[in-house]
Coordinates of C-alpha atoms in Angstrom, one line a residue:
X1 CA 179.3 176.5 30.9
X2 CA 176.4 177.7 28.7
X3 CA 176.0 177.5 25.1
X4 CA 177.5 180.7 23.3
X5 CA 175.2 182.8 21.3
X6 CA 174.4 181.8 17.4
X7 CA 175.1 184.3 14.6
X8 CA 173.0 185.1 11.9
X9 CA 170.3 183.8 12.7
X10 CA 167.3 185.6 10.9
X11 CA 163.8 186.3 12.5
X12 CA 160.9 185.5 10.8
X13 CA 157.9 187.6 10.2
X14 CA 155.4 186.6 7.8
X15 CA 152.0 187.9 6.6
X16 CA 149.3 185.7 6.0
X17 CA 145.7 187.5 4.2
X18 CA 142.5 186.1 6.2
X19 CA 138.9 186.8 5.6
X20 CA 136.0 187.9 8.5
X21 CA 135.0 184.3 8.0
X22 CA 138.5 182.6 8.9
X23 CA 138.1 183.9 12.3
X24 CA 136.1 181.5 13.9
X25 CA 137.9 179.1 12.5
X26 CA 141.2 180.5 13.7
X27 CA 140.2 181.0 17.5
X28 CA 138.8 177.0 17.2
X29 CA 142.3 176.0 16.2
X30 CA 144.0 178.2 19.2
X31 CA 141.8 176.5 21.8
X32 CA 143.1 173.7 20.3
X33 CA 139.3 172.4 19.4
X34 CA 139.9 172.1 15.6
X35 CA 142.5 172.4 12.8
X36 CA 145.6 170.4 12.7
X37 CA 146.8 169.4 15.7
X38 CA 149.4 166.4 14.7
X39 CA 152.7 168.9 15.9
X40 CA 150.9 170.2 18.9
X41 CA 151.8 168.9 23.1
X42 CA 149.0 168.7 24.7
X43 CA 150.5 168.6 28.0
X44 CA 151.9 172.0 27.2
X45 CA 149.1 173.8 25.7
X46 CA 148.1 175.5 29.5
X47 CA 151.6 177.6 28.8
X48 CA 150.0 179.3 26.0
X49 CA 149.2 182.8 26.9
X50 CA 147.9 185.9 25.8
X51 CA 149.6 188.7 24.9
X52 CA 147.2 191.4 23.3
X53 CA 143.3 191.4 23.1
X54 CA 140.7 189.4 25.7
X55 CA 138.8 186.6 25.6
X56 CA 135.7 186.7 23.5
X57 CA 137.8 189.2 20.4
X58 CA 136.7 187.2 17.2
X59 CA 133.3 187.9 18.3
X60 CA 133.9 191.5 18.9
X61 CA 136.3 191.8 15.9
X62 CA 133.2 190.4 13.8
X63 CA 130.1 192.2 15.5
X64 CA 132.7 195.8 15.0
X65 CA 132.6 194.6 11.3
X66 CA 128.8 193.8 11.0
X67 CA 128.5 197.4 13.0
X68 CA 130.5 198.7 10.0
X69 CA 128.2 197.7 7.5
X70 CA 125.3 198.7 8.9
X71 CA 126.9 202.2 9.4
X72 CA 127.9 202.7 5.5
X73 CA 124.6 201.6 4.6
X74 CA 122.7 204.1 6.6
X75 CA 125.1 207.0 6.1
X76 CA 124.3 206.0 2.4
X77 CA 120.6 205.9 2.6
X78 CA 120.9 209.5 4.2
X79 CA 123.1 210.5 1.0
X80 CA 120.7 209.7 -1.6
X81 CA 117.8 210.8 0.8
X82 CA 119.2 214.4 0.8
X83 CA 119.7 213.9 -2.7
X84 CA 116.6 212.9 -3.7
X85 CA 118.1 209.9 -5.5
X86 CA 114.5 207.8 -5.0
X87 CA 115.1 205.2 -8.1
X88 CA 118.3 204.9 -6.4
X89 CA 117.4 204.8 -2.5
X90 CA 115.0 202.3 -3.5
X91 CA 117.5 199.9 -5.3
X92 CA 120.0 199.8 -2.8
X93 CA 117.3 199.7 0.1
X94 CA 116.5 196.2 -1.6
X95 CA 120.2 195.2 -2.6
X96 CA 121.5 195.5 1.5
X97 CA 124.7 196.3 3.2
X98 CA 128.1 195.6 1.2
X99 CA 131.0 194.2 3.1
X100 CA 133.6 197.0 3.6
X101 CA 136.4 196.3 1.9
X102 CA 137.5 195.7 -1.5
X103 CA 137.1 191.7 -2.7
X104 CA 140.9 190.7 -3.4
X105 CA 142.4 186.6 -3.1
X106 CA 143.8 187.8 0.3
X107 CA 140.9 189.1 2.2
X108 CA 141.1 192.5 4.1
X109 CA 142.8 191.0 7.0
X110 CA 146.2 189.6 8.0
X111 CA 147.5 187.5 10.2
X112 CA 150.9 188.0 11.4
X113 CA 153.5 185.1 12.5
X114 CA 157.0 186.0 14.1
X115 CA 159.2 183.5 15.3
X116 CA 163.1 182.7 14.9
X117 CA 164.9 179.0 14.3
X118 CA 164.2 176.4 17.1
X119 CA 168.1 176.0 17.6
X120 CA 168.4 180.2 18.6
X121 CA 165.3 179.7 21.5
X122 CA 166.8 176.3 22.9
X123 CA 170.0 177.7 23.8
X124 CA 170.7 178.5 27.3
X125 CA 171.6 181.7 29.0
X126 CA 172.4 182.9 32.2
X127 CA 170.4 185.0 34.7
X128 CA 171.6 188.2 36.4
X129 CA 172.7 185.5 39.4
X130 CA 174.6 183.4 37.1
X131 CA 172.1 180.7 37.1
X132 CA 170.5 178.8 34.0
X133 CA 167.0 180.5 32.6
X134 CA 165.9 178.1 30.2
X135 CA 163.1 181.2 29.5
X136 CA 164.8 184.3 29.0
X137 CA 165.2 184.4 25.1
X138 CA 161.6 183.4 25.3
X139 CA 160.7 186.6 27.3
X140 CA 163.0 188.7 25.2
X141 CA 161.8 188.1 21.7
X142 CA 158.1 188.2 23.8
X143 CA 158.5 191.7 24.6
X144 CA 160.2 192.9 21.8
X145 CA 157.2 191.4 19.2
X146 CA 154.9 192.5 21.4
X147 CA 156.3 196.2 21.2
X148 CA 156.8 195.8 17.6
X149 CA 153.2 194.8 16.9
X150 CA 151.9 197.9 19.0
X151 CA 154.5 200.2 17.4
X152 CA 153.8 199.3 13.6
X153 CA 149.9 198.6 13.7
X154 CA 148.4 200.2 17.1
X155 CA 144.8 199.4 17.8
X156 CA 144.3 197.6 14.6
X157 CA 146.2 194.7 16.5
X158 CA 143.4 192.7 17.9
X159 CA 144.7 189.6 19.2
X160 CA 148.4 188.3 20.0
X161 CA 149.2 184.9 21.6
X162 CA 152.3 182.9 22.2
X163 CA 152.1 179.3 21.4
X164 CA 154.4 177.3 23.6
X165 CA 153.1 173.5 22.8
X166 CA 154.3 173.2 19.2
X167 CA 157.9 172.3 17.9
X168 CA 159.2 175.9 18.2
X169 CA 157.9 178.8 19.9
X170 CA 156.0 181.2 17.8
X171 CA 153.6 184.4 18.0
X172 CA 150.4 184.5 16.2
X173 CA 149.0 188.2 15.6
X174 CA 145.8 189.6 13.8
X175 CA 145.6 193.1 12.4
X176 CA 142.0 194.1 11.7
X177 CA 143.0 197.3 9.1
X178 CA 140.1 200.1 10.4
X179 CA 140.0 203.0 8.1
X180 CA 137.6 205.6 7.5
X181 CA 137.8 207.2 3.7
X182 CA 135.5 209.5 1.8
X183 CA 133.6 208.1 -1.3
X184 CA 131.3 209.9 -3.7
X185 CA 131.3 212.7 -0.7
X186 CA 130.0 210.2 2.0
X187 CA 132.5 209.2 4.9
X188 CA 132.6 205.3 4.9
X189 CA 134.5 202.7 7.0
X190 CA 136.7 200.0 5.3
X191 CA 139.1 197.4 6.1
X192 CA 142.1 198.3 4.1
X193 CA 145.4 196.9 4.3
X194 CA 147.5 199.4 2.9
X195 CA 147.0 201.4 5.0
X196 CA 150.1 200.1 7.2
X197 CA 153.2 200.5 5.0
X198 CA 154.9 197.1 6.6
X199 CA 152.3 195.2 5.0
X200 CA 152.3 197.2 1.2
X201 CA 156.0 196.3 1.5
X202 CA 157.2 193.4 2.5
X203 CA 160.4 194.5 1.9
X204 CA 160.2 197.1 4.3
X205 CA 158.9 195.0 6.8
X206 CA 161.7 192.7 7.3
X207 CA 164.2 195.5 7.4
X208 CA 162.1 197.0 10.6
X209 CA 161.7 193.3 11.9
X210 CA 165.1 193.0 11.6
X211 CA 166.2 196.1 13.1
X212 CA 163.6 195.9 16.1
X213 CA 164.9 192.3 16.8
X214 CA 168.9 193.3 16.7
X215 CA 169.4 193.7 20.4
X216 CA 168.7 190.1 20.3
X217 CA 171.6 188.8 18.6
X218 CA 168.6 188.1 15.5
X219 CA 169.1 189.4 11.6
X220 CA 167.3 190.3 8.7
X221 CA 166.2 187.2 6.7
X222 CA 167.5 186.4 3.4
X223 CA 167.2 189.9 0.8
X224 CA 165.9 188.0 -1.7
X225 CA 164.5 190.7 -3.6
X226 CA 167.6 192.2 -3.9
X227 CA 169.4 189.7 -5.3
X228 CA 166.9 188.9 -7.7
X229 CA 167.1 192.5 -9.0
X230 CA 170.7 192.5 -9.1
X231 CA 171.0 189.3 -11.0
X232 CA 168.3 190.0 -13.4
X233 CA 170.4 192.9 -14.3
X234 CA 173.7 191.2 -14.4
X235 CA 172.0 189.2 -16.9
X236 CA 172.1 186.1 -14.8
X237 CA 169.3 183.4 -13.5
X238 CA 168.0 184.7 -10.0
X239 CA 168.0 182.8 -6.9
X240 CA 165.0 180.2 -6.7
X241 CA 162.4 181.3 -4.6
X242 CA 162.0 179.9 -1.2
X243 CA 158.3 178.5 -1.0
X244 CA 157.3 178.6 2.8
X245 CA 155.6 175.4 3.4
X246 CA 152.8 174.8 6.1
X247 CA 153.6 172.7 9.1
X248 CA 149.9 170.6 8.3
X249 CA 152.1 169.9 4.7
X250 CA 155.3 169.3 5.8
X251 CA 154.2 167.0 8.3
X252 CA 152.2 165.2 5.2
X253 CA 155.0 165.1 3.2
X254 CA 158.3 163.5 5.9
X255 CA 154.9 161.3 6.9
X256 CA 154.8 160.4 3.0
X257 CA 158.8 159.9 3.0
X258 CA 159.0 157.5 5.9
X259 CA 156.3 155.3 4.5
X260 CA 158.0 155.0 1.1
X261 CA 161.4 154.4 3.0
X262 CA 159.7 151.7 5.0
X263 CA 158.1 149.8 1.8
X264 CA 161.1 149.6 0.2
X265 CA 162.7 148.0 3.1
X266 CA 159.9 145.8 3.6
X267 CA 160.3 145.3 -0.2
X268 CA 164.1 143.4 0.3
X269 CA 162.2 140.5 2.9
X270 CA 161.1 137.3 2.4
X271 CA 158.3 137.1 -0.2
X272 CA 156.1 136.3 2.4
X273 CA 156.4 139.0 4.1
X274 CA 156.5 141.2 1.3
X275 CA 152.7 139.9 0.5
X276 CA 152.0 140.7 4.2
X277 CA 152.6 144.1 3.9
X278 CA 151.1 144.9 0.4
X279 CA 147.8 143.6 1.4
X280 CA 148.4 145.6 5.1
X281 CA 149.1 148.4 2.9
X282 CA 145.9 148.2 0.8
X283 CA 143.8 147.6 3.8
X284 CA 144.6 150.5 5.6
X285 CA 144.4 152.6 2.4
X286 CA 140.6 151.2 1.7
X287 CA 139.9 151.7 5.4
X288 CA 141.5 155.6 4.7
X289 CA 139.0 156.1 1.6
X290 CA 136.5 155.1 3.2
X291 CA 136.8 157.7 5.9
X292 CA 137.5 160.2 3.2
X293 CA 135.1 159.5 1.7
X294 CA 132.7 159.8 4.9
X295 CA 134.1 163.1 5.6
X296 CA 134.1 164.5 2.2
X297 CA 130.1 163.9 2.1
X298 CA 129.8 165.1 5.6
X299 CA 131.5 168.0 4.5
X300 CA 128.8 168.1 1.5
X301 CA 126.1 168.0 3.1
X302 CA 127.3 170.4 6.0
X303 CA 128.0 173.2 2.9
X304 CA 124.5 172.0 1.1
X305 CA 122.7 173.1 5.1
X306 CA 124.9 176.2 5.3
X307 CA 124.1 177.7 1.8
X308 CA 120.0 176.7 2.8
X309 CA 120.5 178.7 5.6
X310 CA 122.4 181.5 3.7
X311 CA 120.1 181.8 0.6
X312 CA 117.0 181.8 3.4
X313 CA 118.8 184.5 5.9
X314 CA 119.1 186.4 2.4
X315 CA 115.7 185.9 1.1
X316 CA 114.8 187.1 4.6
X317 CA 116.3 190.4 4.4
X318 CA 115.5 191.2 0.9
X319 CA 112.0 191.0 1.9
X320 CA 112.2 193.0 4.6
X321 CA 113.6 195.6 2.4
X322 CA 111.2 195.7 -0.4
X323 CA 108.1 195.5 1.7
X324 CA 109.9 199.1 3.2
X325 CA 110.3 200.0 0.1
X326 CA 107.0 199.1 -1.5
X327 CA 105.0 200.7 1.2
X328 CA 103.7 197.2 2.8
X329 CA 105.9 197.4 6.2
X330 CA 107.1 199.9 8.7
X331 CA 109.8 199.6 11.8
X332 CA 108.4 200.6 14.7
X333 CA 111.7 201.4 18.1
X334 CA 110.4 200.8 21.6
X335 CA 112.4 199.5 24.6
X336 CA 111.8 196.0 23.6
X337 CA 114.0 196.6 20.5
X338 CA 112.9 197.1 16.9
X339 CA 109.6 195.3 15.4
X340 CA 108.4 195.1 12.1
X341 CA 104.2 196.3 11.6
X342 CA 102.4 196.2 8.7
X343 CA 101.3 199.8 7.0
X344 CA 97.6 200.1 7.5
X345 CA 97.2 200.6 3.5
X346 CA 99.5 197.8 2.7
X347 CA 97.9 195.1 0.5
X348 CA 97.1 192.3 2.3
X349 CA 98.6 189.3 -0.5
X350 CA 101.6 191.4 -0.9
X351 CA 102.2 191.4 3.1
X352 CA 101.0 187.8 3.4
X353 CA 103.7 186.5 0.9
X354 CA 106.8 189.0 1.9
X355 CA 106.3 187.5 5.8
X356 CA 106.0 184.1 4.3
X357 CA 109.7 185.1 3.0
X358 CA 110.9 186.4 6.1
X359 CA 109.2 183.6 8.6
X360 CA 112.1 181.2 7.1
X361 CA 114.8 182.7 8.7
X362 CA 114.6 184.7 12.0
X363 CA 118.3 185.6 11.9
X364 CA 117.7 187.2 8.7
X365 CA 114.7 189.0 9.9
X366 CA 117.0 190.3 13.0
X367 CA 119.9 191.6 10.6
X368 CA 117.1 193.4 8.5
X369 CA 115.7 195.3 11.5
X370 CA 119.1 196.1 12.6
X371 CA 120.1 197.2 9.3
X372 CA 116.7 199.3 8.3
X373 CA 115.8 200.6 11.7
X374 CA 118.9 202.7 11.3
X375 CA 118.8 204.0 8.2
X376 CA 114.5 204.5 8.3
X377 CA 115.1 206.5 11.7
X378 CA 117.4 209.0 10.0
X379 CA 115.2 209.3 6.8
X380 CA 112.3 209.9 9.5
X381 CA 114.0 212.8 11.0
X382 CA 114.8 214.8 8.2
X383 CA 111.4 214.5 6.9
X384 CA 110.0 215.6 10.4
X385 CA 112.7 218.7 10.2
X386 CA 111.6 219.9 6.4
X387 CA 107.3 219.5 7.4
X388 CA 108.6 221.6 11.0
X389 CA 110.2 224.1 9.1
X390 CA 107.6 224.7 6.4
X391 CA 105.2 225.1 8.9
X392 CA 106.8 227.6 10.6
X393 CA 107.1 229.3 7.0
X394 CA 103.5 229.6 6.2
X395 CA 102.7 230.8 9.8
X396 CA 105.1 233.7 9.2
X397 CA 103.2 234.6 6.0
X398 CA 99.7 234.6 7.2
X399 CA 100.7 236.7 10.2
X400 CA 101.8 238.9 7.2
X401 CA 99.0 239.3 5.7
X402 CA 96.6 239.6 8.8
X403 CA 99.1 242.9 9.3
X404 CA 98.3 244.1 6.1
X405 CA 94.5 243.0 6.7
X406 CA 94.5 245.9 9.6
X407 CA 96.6 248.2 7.9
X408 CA 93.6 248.5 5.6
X409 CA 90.7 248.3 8.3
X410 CA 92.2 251.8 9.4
X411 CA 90.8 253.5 5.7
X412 CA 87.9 251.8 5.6
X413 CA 84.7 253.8 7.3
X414 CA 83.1 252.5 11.0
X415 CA 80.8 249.8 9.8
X416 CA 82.8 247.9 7.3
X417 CA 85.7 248.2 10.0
X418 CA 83.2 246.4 12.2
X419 CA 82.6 244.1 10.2
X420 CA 86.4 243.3 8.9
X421 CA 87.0 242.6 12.5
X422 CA 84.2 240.1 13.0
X423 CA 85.4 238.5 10.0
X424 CA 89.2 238.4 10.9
X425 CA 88.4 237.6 14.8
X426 CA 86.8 234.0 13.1
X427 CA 90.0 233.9 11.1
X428 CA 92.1 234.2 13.7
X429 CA 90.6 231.5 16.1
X430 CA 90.8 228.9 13.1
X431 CA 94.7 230.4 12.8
X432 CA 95.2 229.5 16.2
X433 CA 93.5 225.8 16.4
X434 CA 96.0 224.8 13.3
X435 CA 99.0 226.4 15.2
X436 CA 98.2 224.5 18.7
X437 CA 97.6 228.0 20.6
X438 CA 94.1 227.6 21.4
X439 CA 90.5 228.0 20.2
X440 CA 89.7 231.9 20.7
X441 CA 92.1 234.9 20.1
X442 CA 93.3 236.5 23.7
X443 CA 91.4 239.1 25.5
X444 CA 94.2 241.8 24.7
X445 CA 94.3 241.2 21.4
X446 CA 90.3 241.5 21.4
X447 CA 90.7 244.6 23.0
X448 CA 93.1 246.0 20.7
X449 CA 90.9 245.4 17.8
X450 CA 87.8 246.8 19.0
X451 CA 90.0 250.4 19.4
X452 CA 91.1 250.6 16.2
X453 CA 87.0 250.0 15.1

């Protein structure tokens, strides 16, 4: 009555790199607002669901990375402030936060994709009842990717969907790789990859893919890497490699095929309609450059605007930085946030042309001031702890030597005693003004010295 279960058919689980900046991108195309969206059913986009993360986790994901670089760049500031590295502080107070990761072709994060072969999902099984559940390998492979994600990559897994409106059902993941390492001494956060060993070997991840999918009926894809190794040392010519090829490019490509196929039918008509056809055919193609071409300079001048906007949000923070560093401006927290003040010494040209600077972008001015206020607050406090402590180091000594100020008094004869104590009675009340205890020693200490006279 139902169809019987295929064999060998392979699961899929592929790795894709993506970069901070792909996410925006990447949640437009899974609200289905941008991005290819030839292969994709409309009517059965509202089945798509969620399967790990909430609405609104690019955002986080990218304010958690921002938060990141602010972090290093502080904790580094308080490095080379405890190390008295000035030249330095002030170079990289001016140069900024750095992204935190390591700049590679794949970017520090990677998108995951685990699916199986359209035929395997559309065959039909029955429920505990006997009935047909047309959804039941769907739920399976569901709950066993989901497990598998959670499993292998743990909290670094920040979103997980299942798209039911394309040709096959599929699971798109993102792994954001958090990792905290120590550099030069200094603890700093980075987005590292590696860190999970199914994505240093790929290998290794479709032998635990295919072993986590096994109570399906599913297999290990292909061991290509295998055979290569074993034919390379046979001596022979190893398999060719399998090129996975986008949906946006396949579709390009049969779209491609069936318009050749249909000209060269066309091409066996009459010759009338043969001329028919050639100049439909070059009419839609002038019509398509010419909305290429509109796009492409859309495009242009959409990447001209950006890179004004970039190069101004820069220009903002850098000026920020070295009027901190030069002495012209000072952050000032309150509960309205962060503002930036002029220093009351700061020369007036200097500060008139650094806030030109900064007046061009006021995004660039907010970054700065959540960037600086940081690192300026924990400078600040460990300058406040060194003056507190010395202070309390040169009250120690004078109280020292106002001991050994009495100790002599008690040789001296009557009348220069007398007049030791008027002397150190004046001494003392000045003591006591600089250390915040008043204006006049106390009665009993009063007392105490005119005994000893």
């Amino acid at each position: 009555m139902f169809d019987q279960p295929s064999s060998d058919c392979p699961v899929v689980c592929r790795f894709s790199g993506m970069s901070p900046s792909d996410l925006g991108g990447f949640e437009k195309h899974r609200t289905r607002n941008a991005g290819d969206l030839g292969h994709v059913d409309p009517s059965r986009s509202h089945l798509n669901r969620h399967l790990i993360g909430k609405a609104g986790w690019a955002g986080r994901t990218i304010a958690m990375i921002e938060d990141m670089k602010a972090d290093n760049f502080a904790d580094e500031l308080e490095t080379l402030t405890k190390r008295r590295r000035k030249s330095q502080l002030k170079a990289r107070m001016v140069e900024g936060p750095r992204d935190p990761w390591r700049a590679t072709r794949h970017g520090p994060l990677r998108e995951v994709i685990l699916t199986a072969n359209r035929s395997w999902f559309d065959e039909m099984e029955a429920d505990e009842d006997g009935f047909v559940d047309f959804y039941k390998r769907e739920r399976g492979f569901e709950a066993l990717a989901k497990a598998w994600l959670l499993d292998n990559f743990g909290d670094d897994v920040v979103h997980a969907r299942a798209d039911l409106d394309e040709t096959t059902y599929h699971i798109h993941a993102v792994i954001v790789p958090k990792v905290q390492v120590d550099l030069n001494g200094t603890k700093r956060w980075m987005l590292q990859p590696s860190k999970h060993p199914l994505i240093k070997d790929y290998e290794a991840a479709q032998d635990s893919v295919g072993e986590h999918f096994a109570p399906l009926g599913l297999v290990r894809g292909e061991r290509r890497a295998e055979a290569v190794r074993v034919a390379r040392q046979a001596g022979e010519e190893p398999p060719s490699y399998r090129q996975h090829v986008r949906t946006v490019d396949w579709r390009k490509a049969e779209d491609t095929r069936i318009v050749e196929t249909k000209k060269a039918l066309e091409q066996r008509e009459t010759a009338l309609t043969e001329r028919e056809a050639d100049l439909a055919a070059k009419q839609d193609d002038v019509g398509r450059r010419e909305g290429i071409s509109t796009e492409r300079e859309k495009a242009a001048e959409d990447r001209s605007r950006a890179a004004v906007e970039k190069e101004q949000e820069a220009e903002a923070v850098l000026a920020v930085g070295q009027g901190i560093a030069a002495g012209a401006f000072d952050i000032e927290d309150g509960g309205g946030g962060s503002t930036l003040v002029d220093a009351p010494t700061a020369n007036p040209k200097l500060v008139a042309k650094l806030r030109a600077r900064i007046s061009q972008s006021p995004l660039g001015r907010r970054r700065a001031l959540h960037v600086f206020s940081k690192a300026l607050a924990r400078v600040r406090k460990q300058a406040h702890d060194e003056a507190a402590a010395q202070v309390a180091r040169d009250t120690n000594e004078i109280k020292r030597a106002d001991e050994t100020i009495v100790e002599i008094a008690a040789t001296l004869p009557r009348a220069e005693r007398h007049r030791l104590a008027e002397i150190r009675r004046s001494l003392t009340a000045r003591i006591m003004v600089l250390s915040g205890r008043g204006d006049t020693p106390k009665n009993g200490q009063k007392a105490a010295e005119e005994r000893r006279e």
